[in-house]
XYZ file of C-alpha atoms in Angstrom:
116
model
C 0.000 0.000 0.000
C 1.287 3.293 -1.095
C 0.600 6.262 0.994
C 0.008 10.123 0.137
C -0.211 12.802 2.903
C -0.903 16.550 3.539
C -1.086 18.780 6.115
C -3.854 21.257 4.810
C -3.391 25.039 4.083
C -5.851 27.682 4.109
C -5.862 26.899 0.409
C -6.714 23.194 0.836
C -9.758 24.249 2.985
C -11.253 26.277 1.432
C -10.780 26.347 -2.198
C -9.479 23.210 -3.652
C -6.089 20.587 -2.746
C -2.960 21.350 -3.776
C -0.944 18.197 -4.253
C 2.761 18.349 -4.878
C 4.539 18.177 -8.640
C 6.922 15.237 -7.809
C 3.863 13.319 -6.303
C 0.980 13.141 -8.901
C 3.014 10.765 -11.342
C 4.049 8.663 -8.533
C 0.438 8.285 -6.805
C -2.018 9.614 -8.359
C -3.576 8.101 -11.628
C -1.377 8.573 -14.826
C -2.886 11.337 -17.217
C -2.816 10.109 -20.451
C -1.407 12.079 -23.712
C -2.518 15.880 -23.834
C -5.114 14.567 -20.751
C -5.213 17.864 -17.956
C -8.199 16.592 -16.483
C -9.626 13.015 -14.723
C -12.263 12.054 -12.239
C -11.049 10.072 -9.007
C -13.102 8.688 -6.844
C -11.457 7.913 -3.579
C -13.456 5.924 -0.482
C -13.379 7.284 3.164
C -12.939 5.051 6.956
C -17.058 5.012 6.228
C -17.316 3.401 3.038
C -18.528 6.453 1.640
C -17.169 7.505 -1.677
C -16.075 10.384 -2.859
C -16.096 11.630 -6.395
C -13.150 14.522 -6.900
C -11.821 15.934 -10.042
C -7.546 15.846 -10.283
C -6.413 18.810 -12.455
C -3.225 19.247 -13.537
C -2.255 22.725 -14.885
C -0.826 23.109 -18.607
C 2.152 24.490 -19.323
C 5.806 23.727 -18.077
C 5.209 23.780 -14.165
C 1.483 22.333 -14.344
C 0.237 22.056 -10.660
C -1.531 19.582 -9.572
C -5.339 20.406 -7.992
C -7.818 18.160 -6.330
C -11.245 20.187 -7.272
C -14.425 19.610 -7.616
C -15.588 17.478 -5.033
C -12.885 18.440 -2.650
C -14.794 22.003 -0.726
C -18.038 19.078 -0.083
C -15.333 16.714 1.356
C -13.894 19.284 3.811
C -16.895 20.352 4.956
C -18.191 16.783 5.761
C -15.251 15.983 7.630
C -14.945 19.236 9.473
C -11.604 19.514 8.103
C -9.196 22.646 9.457
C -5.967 24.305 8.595
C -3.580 22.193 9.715
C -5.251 18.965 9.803
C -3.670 16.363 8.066
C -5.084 14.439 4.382
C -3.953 10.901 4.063
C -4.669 9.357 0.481
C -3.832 5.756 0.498
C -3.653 3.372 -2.748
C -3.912 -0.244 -3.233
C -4.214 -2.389 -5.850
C -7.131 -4.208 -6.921
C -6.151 -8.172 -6.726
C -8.730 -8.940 -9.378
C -6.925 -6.805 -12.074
C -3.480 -6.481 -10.956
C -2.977 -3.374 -12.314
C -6.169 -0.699 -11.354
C -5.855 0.890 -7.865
C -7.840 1.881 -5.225
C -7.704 4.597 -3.271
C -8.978 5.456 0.316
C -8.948 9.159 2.273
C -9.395 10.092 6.086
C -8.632 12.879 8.216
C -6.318 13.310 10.494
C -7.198 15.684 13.232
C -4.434 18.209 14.525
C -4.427 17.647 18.641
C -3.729 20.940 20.515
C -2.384 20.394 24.391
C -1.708 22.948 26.509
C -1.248 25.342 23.092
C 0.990 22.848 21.776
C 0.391 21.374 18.977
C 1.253 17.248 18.992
């Protein structure tokens, strides 16, 4: 299982998910020839899924963007700046080759105005 996380910016909150350049090739589903745009649909700890749109900017330093979808997905979860996104991907034993891919939140815990 590969594993993809983020701690969120005011950005990821409330706009859309910035993901890093290095990382969508490696991760993230391939885009295909002249391709900017895909639909993934990624599953939560609930079994709920999630239906997101990954973007990737033309031009010679495209940047990555998980969009639409992604402002519903934050809300649900009560997600905050600073919290922490973690995409996980595994593959799907009946084709060998298609992934899966899972999301949860991780909280940020404050104690005593520390953050741990």
């Amino acid at each position: 299982m590969e594993v993809y996380k983020k701690i969120l910016t005011e950005t990821d909150v409330s706009t859309r998910l910035a993901v890093e350049s290095n990382t969508i090739d490696k991760f993230f589903p391939a885009f295909g020839a002249g391709q900017y745009s895909q639909n993934l649909v990624v599953e939560d700890e609930n079994g709920e899924r999630w239906p997101f749109l990954l973007f990737n900017r033309q031009g010679p330093y495209g940047k990555p963007t998980i969009s639409a979808g992604w402002r519903r997905f934050v809300m649900s979860k009560q997600a905050k700046v600073g919290d922490q996104v973690v995409f996980s991907k595994e593959r799907v034993a009946a084709s060998g080759s298609a992934s899966s891919y899972k999301i949860r939140v991780v909280k940020q815990v404050k104690l005593f105005k520390s953050t741990i």
